[in-house]
XYZ file of C-alpha atoms in Angstrom:
722
model
C -33.233 -27.511 -70.269
C -33.210 -23.823 -71.115
C -34.607 -20.598 -69.728
C -35.563 -17.409 -71.532
C -33.768 -14.094 -71.135
C -34.435 -11.098 -73.336
C -35.902 -13.370 -75.966
C -32.721 -15.487 -76.306
C -31.986 -18.986 -75.092
C -29.254 -19.350 -72.538
C -26.638 -22.036 -72.487
C -27.420 -25.537 -71.279
C -27.097 -25.710 -67.511
C -24.046 -27.782 -66.593
C -24.331 -31.282 -65.272
C -23.355 -30.070 -61.852
C -26.861 -28.702 -61.532
C -28.072 -32.268 -61.040
C -26.069 -32.768 -57.877
C -28.039 -33.267 -54.659
C -29.610 -30.156 -53.225
C -27.425 -28.798 -50.446
C -28.090 -26.541 -47.481
C -28.367 -23.639 -47.558
C -29.182 -23.900 -51.251
C -30.614 -20.421 -51.780
C -27.957 -18.483 -49.865
C -25.094 -20.250 -51.607
C -26.644 -19.773 -55.038
C -27.322 -16.086 -54.496
C -23.918 -15.221 -53.069
C -22.114 -17.220 -55.758
C -24.027 -15.359 -58.447
C -23.249 -12.000 -56.823
C -19.555 -12.868 -56.645
C -19.512 -13.854 -60.321
C -20.842 -10.490 -61.502
C -19.433 -8.336 -58.653
C -22.890 -7.218 -57.493
C -23.068 -5.782 -53.998
C -26.613 -6.798 -52.969
C -29.438 -9.035 -54.064
C -32.535 -10.981 -53.098
C -34.116 -14.232 -54.207
C -37.901 -14.615 -54.402
C -39.797 -17.897 -54.523
C -43.266 -18.422 -55.943
C -45.841 -18.990 -53.200
C -47.701 -22.298 -53.748
C -51.220 -21.855 -55.150
C -50.870 -18.065 -55.218
C -49.705 -15.631 -57.928
C -47.286 -14.179 -55.371
C -43.508 -13.911 -55.002
C -42.007 -13.835 -51.507
C -38.431 -13.079 -50.435
C -36.605 -16.250 -49.433
C -33.140 -14.781 -48.810
C -31.342 -11.448 -49.133
C -27.629 -10.747 -49.310
C -25.358 -7.721 -49.115
C -27.873 -5.313 -47.567
C -30.338 -5.565 -44.678
C -33.657 -7.176 -45.517
C -35.303 -3.931 -44.346
C -34.208 -2.295 -47.615
C -36.593 -4.625 -49.468
C -39.283 -4.685 -46.755
C -41.911 -2.880 -48.882
C -41.564 -5.692 -51.419
C -41.398 -8.673 -49.038
C -44.421 -10.173 -50.820
C -45.361 -8.995 -54.301
C -47.975 -10.092 -56.786
C -46.854 -11.417 -60.149
C -48.677 -8.493 -61.760
C -46.933 -5.876 -59.611
C -45.179 -3.110 -61.617
C -41.698 -3.847 -60.247
C -38.693 -5.463 -61.982
C -38.609 -8.788 -60.118
C -42.307 -9.452 -60.789
C -41.924 -8.409 -64.416
C -38.973 -10.778 -64.829
C -41.008 -13.715 -63.483
C -44.158 -12.752 -65.356
C -42.494 -12.282 -68.736
C -39.711 -14.858 -68.208
C -36.974 -12.474 -69.269
C -34.104 -10.429 -67.885
C -35.108 -6.912 -66.790
C -32.335 -4.306 -66.655
C -32.589 -0.880 -64.986
C -29.455 1.153 -65.649
C -29.748 3.936 -63.057
C -31.878 6.170 -60.893
C -33.467 8.138 -63.716
C -34.478 5.006 -65.584
C -35.817 3.552 -62.323
C -37.834 6.708 -61.676
C -39.243 6.666 -65.191
C -40.158 2.980 -65.379
C -40.786 2.028 -61.759
C -41.755 5.180 -59.840
C -43.052 3.209 -56.837
C -39.545 1.944 -56.152
C -37.861 5.249 -56.887
C -40.104 7.073 -54.418
C -38.785 4.889 -51.590
C -35.215 4.390 -52.844
C -34.272 7.547 -54.796
C -30.579 6.617 -54.950
C -28.124 5.927 -57.783
C -27.875 2.182 -58.337
C -28.291 -0.311 -61.189
C -30.438 -3.442 -61.005
C -30.943 -6.655 -62.937
C -33.913 -8.968 -62.305
C -34.181 -12.464 -63.770
C -36.659 -15.345 -63.666
C -35.709 -18.572 -61.948
C -37.573 -20.927 -64.246
C -37.371 -24.097 -66.271
C -39.104 -24.526 -69.599
C -42.305 -25.560 -67.819
C -42.291 -23.914 -64.383
C -41.494 -20.527 -62.869
C -40.047 -21.145 -59.402
C -39.316 -17.534 -58.589
C -37.086 -14.633 -59.528
C -34.111 -12.730 -58.190
C -32.511 -9.340 -58.455
C -28.995 -8.058 -57.904
C -27.785 -4.465 -57.656
C -24.603 -2.558 -58.372
C -23.491 0.936 -57.287
C -24.483 3.866 -59.455
C -21.001 3.840 -61.010
C -21.884 0.668 -62.939
C -21.988 1.185 -66.721
C -25.384 1.890 -68.219
C -25.574 -1.553 -69.857
C -24.864 -5.105 -68.756
C -21.747 -6.637 -70.231
C -21.970 -9.889 -72.182
C -20.064 -11.571 -69.360
C -22.567 -10.401 -66.754
C -25.571 -11.327 -68.852
C -24.240 -14.825 -69.596
C -23.308 -15.582 -65.987
C -26.579 -14.243 -64.599
C -28.768 -16.299 -66.923
C -26.659 -19.441 -66.532
C -26.726 -19.176 -62.735
C -30.521 -18.777 -62.746
C -30.864 -21.778 -65.061
C -28.762 -23.909 -62.710
C -30.753 -22.787 -59.681
C -34.045 -23.526 -61.445
C -32.903 -27.086 -62.190
C -31.916 -27.618 -58.565
C -35.288 -26.278 -57.409
C -36.986 -28.622 -59.885
C -35.103 -31.562 -58.407
C -35.955 -30.435 -54.890
C -39.631 -30.316 -55.819
C -39.462 -33.807 -57.335
C -37.921 -35.077 -54.091
C -40.534 -33.243 -51.981
C -37.834 -31.102 -50.376
C -38.935 -27.562 -51.197
C -36.479 -24.931 -49.930
C -37.533 -22.593 -47.162
C -36.650 -18.991 -46.348
C -33.114 -18.441 -45.055
C -31.566 -15.699 -42.891
C -30.193 -12.613 -44.610
C -26.535 -12.743 -45.566
C -24.514 -9.697 -44.633
C -20.747 -9.358 -44.823
C -19.060 -11.768 -42.385
C -16.908 -10.419 -39.569
C -13.180 -10.655 -40.147
C -11.425 -13.403 -38.256
C -7.745 -13.767 -37.675
C -4.921 -14.963 -35.475
C -2.515 -13.239 -33.079
C -0.952 -11.110 -35.781
C -4.371 -9.755 -36.688
C -5.058 -8.948 -33.020
C -1.813 -6.985 -32.716
C -2.693 -5.111 -35.891
C -6.158 -4.337 -34.556
C -4.765 -3.023 -31.252
C -2.350 -0.709 -33.036
C -5.118 0.491 -35.334
C -7.242 1.308 -32.278
C -4.395 3.325 -30.743
C -3.934 5.216 -33.979
C -7.644 6.023 -34.294
C -7.748 7.187 -30.662
C -5.105 9.817 -31.469
C -7.107 11.365 -34.323
C -8.498 14.875 -33.659
C -11.854 14.031 -35.254
C -14.462 11.388 -34.510
C -14.383 8.073 -36.299
C -16.878 5.255 -35.896
C -17.814 2.095 -37.762
C -21.346 0.969 -38.629
C -22.290 -2.488 -39.836
C -24.710 -3.027 -42.692
C -27.640 -2.834 -40.288
C -26.470 0.578 -39.067
C -25.274 -0.584 -35.643
C -22.134 1.005 -34.194
C -19.323 -1.518 -33.818
C -16.504 0.901 -32.954
C -16.194 4.551 -31.877
C -13.169 6.516 -30.731
C -13.134 8.944 -27.810
C -13.549 11.950 -30.101
C -16.935 10.596 -31.201
C -18.107 10.502 -27.596
C -16.913 14.090 -27.048
C -18.522 15.437 -30.217
C -21.833 13.644 -29.724
C -21.792 14.093 -25.937
C -22.663 10.421 -25.478
C -20.360 7.856 -23.763
C -18.861 5.208 -26.037
C -20.442 2.490 -23.891
C -23.877 3.836 -24.760
C -23.079 3.998 -28.476
C -21.742 0.493 -29.108
C -24.304 -1.912 -30.516
C -26.901 0.784 -31.168
C -28.011 2.690 -34.252
C -26.367 6.105 -34.489
C -29.658 7.942 -35.154
C -31.348 6.120 -32.251
C -28.585 6.512 -29.660
C -28.294 10.275 -30.217
C -31.697 11.972 -29.722
C -30.993 14.965 -31.953
C -30.002 12.633 -34.803
C -33.313 10.786 -34.571
C -34.579 12.139 -37.872
C -35.513 10.093 -40.982
C -33.378 12.407 -43.115
C -30.168 11.192 -41.460
C -31.156 7.535 -41.745
C -31.903 8.274 -45.400
C -28.244 9.311 -45.893
C -27.111 5.962 -44.447
C -29.370 4.107 -46.874
C -28.195 6.256 -49.772
C -24.537 5.514 -49.004
C -25.049 1.748 -48.735
C -27.214 1.365 -51.816
C -25.220 3.676 -54.093
C -21.806 2.801 -52.580
C -20.958 6.489 -52.893
C -19.752 8.667 -49.987
C -22.509 10.894 -48.659
C -22.566 13.664 -46.092
C -24.845 15.813 -44.023
C -24.635 18.399 -41.260
C -26.634 18.461 -38.055
C -27.095 20.897 -35.209
C -26.076 19.560 -31.786
C -28.124 21.597 -29.309
C -27.829 24.328 -28.431
C -25.595 25.718 -31.179
C -22.835 23.390 -32.385
C -22.818 22.361 -36.029
C -21.311 18.933 -36.793
C -20.373 17.519 -40.161
C -20.881 13.790 -40.886
C -19.147 12.077 -43.801
C -20.147 8.464 -44.597
C -17.755 6.165 -46.496
C -19.493 2.938 -47.590
C -18.188 -0.478 -48.547
C -19.773 -3.883 -48.929
C -19.035 -4.602 -45.257
C -20.467 -1.459 -43.675
C -19.816 2.247 -43.200
C -17.015 4.345 -41.788
C -18.264 7.662 -40.429
C -16.067 10.713 -39.944
C -17.470 13.338 -37.545
C -16.021 16.824 -37.132
C -17.046 20.357 -36.318
C -18.366 22.340 -39.276
C -15.679 24.999 -39.790
C -17.823 27.775 -41.213
C -21.298 28.350 -42.524
C -20.046 28.614 -46.107
C -18.138 25.347 -45.825
C -21.100 23.776 -44.079
C -23.321 24.645 -47.024
C -20.864 22.981 -49.378
C -20.445 19.884 -47.211
C -24.108 18.980 -47.083
C -27.664 20.218 -46.716
C -28.656 22.488 -43.875
C -31.259 21.244 -41.425
C -33.821 23.488 -43.044
C -32.951 22.012 -46.414
C -33.254 18.517 -45.024
C -36.699 19.339 -43.692
C -37.721 20.601 -47.102
C -36.488 17.395 -48.671
C -38.469 15.398 -46.137
C -41.575 17.465 -46.823
C -41.125 16.852 -50.544
C -40.927 13.110 -50.028
C -43.909 12.999 -47.693
C -45.948 15.156 -50.025
C -44.893 12.943 -52.898
C -46.214 9.912 -51.047
C -49.375 11.856 -50.258
C -49.715 12.700 -53.945
C -49.348 9.033 -54.873
C -52.354 8.266 -52.712
C -54.311 11.300 -53.880
C -53.682 10.552 -57.555
C -55.351 7.163 -57.196
C -58.579 9.068 -56.530
C -58.228 11.418 -59.516
C -60.942 10.661 -62.038
C -60.427 13.024 -64.968
C -57.533 14.957 -66.453
C -58.490 18.186 -64.700
C -58.431 16.331 -61.364
C -54.824 15.348 -62.097
C -53.890 18.924 -63.051
C -55.430 20.288 -59.857
C -53.753 17.693 -57.635
C -50.340 18.345 -59.148
C -50.860 22.078 -58.691
C -51.995 21.674 -55.081
C -49.527 18.994 -53.957
C -46.387 19.104 -56.071
C -45.799 22.680 -57.176
C -45.635 24.075 -53.604
C -43.420 21.206 -52.430
C -40.732 21.685 -55.082
C -40.950 25.470 -55.270
C -42.546 25.617 -58.708
C -44.730 28.625 -59.457
C -46.544 27.327 -62.546
C -47.164 24.118 -64.462
C -48.462 22.902 -67.792
C -49.624 19.363 -68.502
C -49.138 18.369 -72.133
C -50.446 15.401 -74.078
C -50.071 14.236 -77.670
C -52.792 13.947 -80.271
C -52.510 13.602 -84.037
C -48.777 14.309 -84.003
C -49.025 17.548 -82.013
C -48.739 18.703 -78.421
C -52.031 19.493 -76.723
C -52.397 21.498 -73.521
C -54.399 19.345 -71.126
C -54.349 21.908 -68.340
C -52.248 24.589 -66.683
C -52.006 26.557 -63.455
C -50.019 29.544 -62.225
C -49.558 31.517 -65.438
C -50.754 35.133 -65.041
C -51.693 35.157 -68.723
C -53.414 31.972 -69.892
C -52.277 32.635 -73.483
C -48.676 32.144 -72.331
C -49.355 28.531 -71.360
C -51.600 27.852 -74.338
C -48.787 28.660 -76.778
C -47.665 25.030 -76.300
C -50.892 23.843 -77.916
C -50.514 22.608 -81.469
C -46.700 22.378 -81.544
C -45.667 19.459 -83.798
C -43.974 16.604 -81.980
C -41.106 16.937 -84.458
C -40.521 20.606 -83.603
C -37.326 21.719 -81.896
C -39.030 22.535 -78.606
C -38.274 21.229 -75.103
C -41.798 19.899 -74.492
C -41.825 17.943 -77.766
C -38.262 16.688 -77.277
C -39.012 15.407 -73.764
C -42.186 13.651 -74.885
C -40.463 12.099 -77.899
C -37.318 10.863 -76.121
C -38.740 10.086 -72.679
C -35.747 11.818 -71.086
C -36.312 14.602 -68.515
C -34.810 18.035 -69.166
C -33.772 20.508 -66.475
C -32.891 24.128 -67.224
C -31.422 26.033 -64.288
C -31.685 29.435 -65.995
C -33.208 31.194 -68.975
C -29.786 31.354 -70.640
C -29.441 27.591 -70.432
C -32.854 27.029 -72.010
C -32.381 29.580 -74.781
C -28.922 28.235 -75.613
C -30.475 24.903 -76.647
C -33.754 26.319 -77.922
C -33.125 29.808 -79.395
C -36.740 30.145 -80.531
C -37.806 30.461 -76.880
C -36.390 33.998 -76.894
C -39.401 35.053 -78.944
C -41.929 33.697 -76.419
C -40.847 34.748 -72.908
C -43.109 33.581 -70.084
C -41.620 35.501 -67.171
C -40.052 32.459 -65.495
C -36.386 31.705 -64.877
C -35.989 27.899 -64.583
C -37.863 24.858 -65.853
C -38.182 21.113 -65.373
C -39.631 19.124 -68.298
C -40.714 15.708 -67.017
C -41.662 12.903 -69.416
C -44.889 11.185 -68.433
C -44.427 7.529 -69.330
C -46.924 4.839 -68.331
C -46.986 1.198 -69.357
C -43.834 1.794 -71.392
C -45.282 4.482 -73.636
C -45.205 8.294 -73.411
C -48.526 9.894 -72.506
C -47.421 13.488 -72.018
C -45.041 16.025 -70.531
C -45.279 17.930 -67.256
C -43.656 21.377 -67.354
C -42.755 22.946 -63.996
C -41.711 26.606 -64.103
C -39.762 28.478 -61.390
C -39.765 32.202 -60.695
C -35.997 32.351 -59.965
C -32.958 30.471 -61.322
C -33.095 27.048 -59.706
C -30.349 24.404 -59.453
C -31.499 20.807 -59.792
C -29.159 18.567 -57.749
C -29.126 14.845 -58.463
C -31.448 13.858 -55.619
C -34.038 16.474 -56.621
C -33.876 15.331 -60.225
C -34.542 11.777 -59.050
C -37.516 12.933 -56.972
C -38.965 14.963 -59.851
C -38.470 12.085 -62.282
C -40.241 9.778 -59.838
C -43.089 12.246 -59.626
C -43.288 12.204 -63.402
C -43.852 8.448 -63.275
C -46.637 8.783 -60.702
C -48.301 11.605 -62.614
C -48.041 9.578 -65.837
C -49.914 6.634 -64.367
C -52.645 8.915 -63.042
C -52.832 10.783 -66.346
C -53.120 7.564 -68.336
C -56.049 6.484 -66.155
C -57.596 9.957 -66.389
C -57.355 10.038 -70.191
C -59.053 6.643 -70.372
C -61.699 7.799 -67.922
C -62.419 10.982 -69.867
C -62.626 9.029 -73.116
C -65.047 6.509 -71.581
C -66.965 9.341 -69.953
C -67.386 11.125 -73.285
C -68.345 7.854 -74.987
C -70.866 7.042 -72.268
C -72.470 10.465 -72.362
C -72.547 10.405 -76.138
C -74.318 7.053 -75.971
C -76.739 8.346 -73.331
C -77.512 11.459 -75.368
C -78.072 9.346 -78.474
C -80.476 6.991 -76.700
C -82.578 9.663 -74.992
C -84.801 11.998 -77.048
C -83.043 15.248 -77.942
C -86.370 17.051 -77.578
C -89.966 16.130 -76.911
C -92.428 16.276 -79.802
C -95.304 18.752 -79.856
C -98.517 16.882 -79.028
C -101.884 18.553 -79.411
C -103.469 19.203 -76.056
C -100.378 18.153 -74.065
C -97.559 20.308 -72.702
C -94.434 18.318 -71.746
C -91.057 18.810 -70.010
C -88.378 16.292 -69.071
C -85.136 16.162 -67.107
C -82.394 13.529 -66.797
C -79.546 13.494 -64.236
C -76.925 10.716 -64.382
C -75.550 9.124 -61.226
C -72.247 10.596 -60.093
C -70.739 7.176 -59.376
C -69.324 4.762 -61.936
C -69.482 5.918 -65.568
C -72.219 8.500 -64.936
C -74.520 6.658 -67.317
C -77.610 4.652 -66.496
C -80.700 2.843 -67.653
C -83.336 5.488 -66.846
C -85.325 6.570 -69.905
C -88.415 8.485 -70.976
C -90.180 9.233 -74.245
C -93.239 10.944 -75.692
C -94.727 9.573 -78.922
C -97.177 11.483 -81.129
C -99.288 8.579 -82.442
C -102.264 10.517 -83.765
C -105.073 10.740 -83.018
C -103.735 9.650 -79.637
C -100.344 10.032 -77.981
C -98.209 7.799 -75.794
C -95.676 8.409 -73.021
C -93.287 6.039 -71.303
C -90.773 6.174 -68.475
C -88.630 3.325 -67.192
C -85.505 2.208 -65.409
C -83.158 -0.612 -66.441
C -81.110 -1.784 -63.464
C -77.430 -0.792 -63.535
C -75.306 2.261 -64.274
C -73.175 1.157 -67.176
C -73.059 0.838 -70.941
C -74.969 -2.477 -70.832
C -77.863 -0.858 -68.973
C -77.862 2.106 -71.340
C -77.813 -0.141 -74.406
C -80.711 -2.237 -73.117
C -82.589 0.957 -72.281
C -82.247 2.040 -75.904
C -83.647 -1.274 -77.114
C -86.650 -1.021 -74.787
C -87.398 2.551 -75.815
C -87.209 1.579 -79.494
C -89.473 -1.428 -78.910
C -92.082 0.678 -77.118
C -92.123 3.126 -80.018
C -92.504 0.272 -82.524
C -95.329 -1.434 -80.624
C -97.080 1.929 -80.231
C -96.759 2.678 -83.952
C -98.541 -0.549 -84.941
C -101.468 0.391 -82.692
C -101.074 -2.013 -79.778
C -103.082 -1.251 -76.641
C -101.182 -0.311 -73.460
C -101.396 -3.806 -71.971
C -100.172 -5.280 -75.272
C -97.260 -2.857 -75.456
C -96.154 -3.904 -71.970
C -96.558 -7.613 -72.731
C -94.688 -7.404 -76.039
C -91.856 -5.410 -74.473
C -91.615 -7.917 -71.618
C -91.311 -10.873 -74.013
C -88.758 -9.039 -76.147
C -86.587 -8.412 -73.075
C -86.715 -12.086 -72.125
C -85.935 -13.162 -75.700
C -82.802 -10.953 -75.641
C -81.427 -13.190 -72.880
C -80.420 -10.269 -70.718
C -79.939 -10.831 -67.008
C -81.132 -7.275 -66.304
C -84.680 -6.323 -65.349
C -86.510 -3.086 -66.001
C -89.367 -1.144 -64.462
C -91.718 0.687 -66.810
C -94.804 2.920 -66.835
C -96.692 3.300 -70.121
C -99.508 5.777 -70.855
C -101.897 6.137 -73.787
C -103.076 9.777 -73.788
C -106.374 11.060 -75.185
C -106.379 14.863 -74.675
C -109.668 15.319 -76.530
C -111.529 13.099 -74.082
C -109.379 14.189 -71.119
C -108.450 10.586 -70.325
C -105.285 8.520 -69.939
C -104.893 4.743 -69.870
C -101.873 3.512 -67.942
C -100.075 0.218 -67.404
C -97.314 -0.305 -64.850
C -94.507 -2.894 -64.528
C -92.950 -2.529 -61.086
C -92.461 1.217 -61.507
C -93.024 3.919 -58.853
C -96.597 5.305 -59.058
C -97.101 8.648 -60.814
C -98.429 11.780 -59.140
C -101.516 13.592 -60.455
C -102.029 17.259 -59.621
C -105.513 18.680 -60.128
C -106.064 22.300 -61.219
C -107.075 23.163 -57.633
C -103.601 22.128 -56.364
C -104.597 18.794 -54.836
C -102.071 16.021 -55.478
C -102.654 12.311 -55.155
C -100.594 9.202 -55.765
C -102.159 7.062 -58.497
C -102.434 3.481 -57.335
C -102.293 1.783 -60.729
C -102.858 -1.811 -61.640
C -99.913 -3.567 -63.267
C -97.516 -6.429 -62.949
C -93.922 -7.386 -62.083
C -90.739 -5.958 -63.572
C -90.105 -6.544 -67.255
C -87.844 -9.474 -68.010
C -89.017 -11.885 -65.282
C -91.986 -13.895 -66.592
C -92.922 -14.200 -70.273
C -96.488 -15.343 -69.497
C -97.498 -12.460 -67.225
C -100.213 -10.019 -68.291
C -100.295 -6.343 -67.378
C -103.588 -4.739 -66.324
C -104.497 -1.143 -67.167
C -106.071 1.746 -65.285
C -107.944 4.698 -66.827
C -107.683 8.069 -65.088
C -109.147 11.517 -65.662
C -106.760 13.992 -67.281
C -108.841 17.114 -67.756
C -107.505 20.551 -68.658
C -104.976 21.843 -66.120
C -104.200 18.363 -64.729
C -100.493 17.656 -64.345
C -98.951 14.180 -64.356
C -95.498 13.690 -62.827
C -93.727 10.504 -63.968
C -90.346 9.786 -62.392
C -87.806 7.073 -61.632
C -86.886 5.898 -58.143
C -83.718 8.028 -58.048
C -85.945 11.038 -57.377
C -87.414 9.643 -54.154
C -84.812 7.203 -52.829
C -82.063 8.526 -50.560
C -80.054 6.737 -47.843
C -81.763 7.101 -44.474
C -84.964 8.637 -45.912
C -88.268 6.740 -45.867
C -89.746 6.423 -49.375
C -93.241 7.315 -48.162
C -91.904 10.508 -46.602
C -89.964 11.361 -49.752
C -93.048 10.767 -51.908
C -95.154 12.974 -49.640
C -92.507 15.714 -49.860
C -92.490 15.462 -53.660
C -96.281 15.753 -53.713
C -96.208 18.829 -51.461
C -93.710 20.594 -53.695
C -95.705 19.710 -56.793
C -98.833 21.115 -55.171
C -97.138 24.441 -54.393
C -95.410 25.052 -57.732
C -97.612 23.159 -60.188
C -99.156 26.309 -61.707
C -95.767 27.677 -62.822
C -94.394 27.188 -66.361
C -93.626 23.521 -66.826
C -89.855 23.955 -67.338
C -89.649 25.853 -64.045
C -91.601 23.073 -62.311
C -89.204 20.459 -63.708
C -86.124 22.438 -62.639
C -87.498 22.927 -59.155
C -88.341 19.243 -58.631
C -84.802 18.100 -59.530
C -82.902 21.097 -58.083
C -81.702 19.314 -54.930
C -80.505 16.334 -56.950
C -78.790 18.471 -59.584
C -76.776 20.225 -56.864
C -75.779 16.993 -55.093
C -72.140 15.953 -55.556
C -72.880 12.311 -54.810
C -75.910 10.798 -56.571
C -76.028 7.039 -56.144
C -78.737 6.647 -58.797
C -79.732 8.422 -61.971
C -82.948 10.430 -62.108
C -85.515 10.797 -64.901
C -88.564 13.067 -64.716
C -91.362 13.512 -67.283
C -94.094 16.109 -66.701
C -97.298 16.079 -68.770
C -99.908 18.859 -68.436
C -103.261 18.677 -70.231
C -104.123 21.999 -71.826
C -106.756 20.911 -74.406
C -110.404 21.916 -74.576
C -112.671 20.381 -71.954
C -114.762 17.478 -73.278
C -118.172 18.410 -74.732
C -121.363 16.403 -75.358
C -122.189 17.920 -78.742
C -120.635 19.422 -81.829
């Protein structure tokens, strides 16, 4: 029995894997694996029966709250443990920058230096779950052969034991989290502990101990004096909850950072009304030791940790980053992404300008920019070869972010930048990588020299990942949008033909939802000595509807060209639609025009009735004979109606998008349309068309597309003689 890891087969699981399943199976397996590879935390996920979902069964080394956002994850989720189960391979993330680049959702919540390995727990036939383990940020950038071998072998053994448990109908259940056990000892240990307590009590600074859940297990008298809280009220509580002025997410964030990275961290806080205290956190795998003292001077305080104002800024950046993540999901096109980054990110991180770059045909292309006083300054990036020695090209090619704290630092690596100054003094070049491939570069420019500490670099790199995902979607959307509109333009007539005795004007407005493409169509055919006009609506607002619309329009033209009567054109088009096997229906209104006689013969298939305006301004709705929608019944026949179309008469043909609005009665909307046509019908026809669709053209949210075809008879009145 073998499992797959990074495309290679692991060693045969030892025979011991066939021993009876013990309790607690999962906890013992996870902790043994962590001990083997010296990992300091981990979690084991099991596949939920009958669902493509992984759920945490046991955690070790850190509180379960650290993994709370990923308690249940879908197999398709873009996180390492799901990827390991989905692709049945080991997934390695070597540090915070790699995490931010590949898995920005995790890095947004845990922007700390740590390394992670995720592996599937699977046999050759079944995926039972997956697990991950983490190491402090000091871990080398790659797994050693020893670590890789022991991780894969341990997962193979666990998979075999889970297979046996399933065969014996004893599936494992979730188990309590495993944190570091409390030390136990005899009398000698007690004496040592008492002496240690006396020693700590004599220290001039505060010292307290926090367990892995952040609860205070010990505090000396100096802690009580400095915090102004009795020791009895501190023990067993969380430090940031027991002390009101420490109840700030920024301080809890430092505790999380220390535990996950296993690096000492620090911060300063103001004890009201005016006493500055310095907190230094020393982590281990069993908890935290916290040293508390008075901040000696403002200068030293600034070196020891962030000021409260700085902490607030950091918190604002994180909250705005989360806000951006939500906002970016609503961004449709590339310019939406540019505007959101400019509105949300640049102010939060202090950037004064930005450029969003993409790649096309081996060169950088400027997708958008904001904040540059001279647009030509930003547009100089456009057209730079990806092989050029330029920071934007280098970042896009390597996928590694670049931070330049000053102009001198940038020009030292890229001397050619001296020839193109932009007036800024610091820059962050963020690679935009989505689905494992680079899609662009985000350039943030700063007005003054700007240091980029490690935590800010992690935040900016995480932002790059979020922006990349939004940009990838936006590029696809814009491409589909251009394709859809190109298809729509190709299927609708570019211009209306000149027909003797008939003046014509048409308008089309796509819906603003979906792909902004629809099935509404119109056409005017010069089939001398007569003419024909058609308007229709295929249900749907997608490429399928547009394609079917094109087929119907072509069919109507063909049936008109061979001289079919209006009722025959409708019947033939109906049968053609049914023969195509489409599940879509279409409404249609077809007219055969005879300007010389001042007559029009019409046939209708479930389409809204046209409006006829007489030269005296009177407008009436034409109640035409007809039949059901096209595409329903192949045997149906469509009746025709002949109407007078003398000189000066104006026909308005339209689709239902022009008269249907939420909360508005169709009869009222039709009456309103008739009133407007009566008032403006004598104006030039293009002005009439613009006026009738003006309200819809200005609407930001059109749920349906709109087509309008106006036909005005301007031929000679009929005569009885030569």
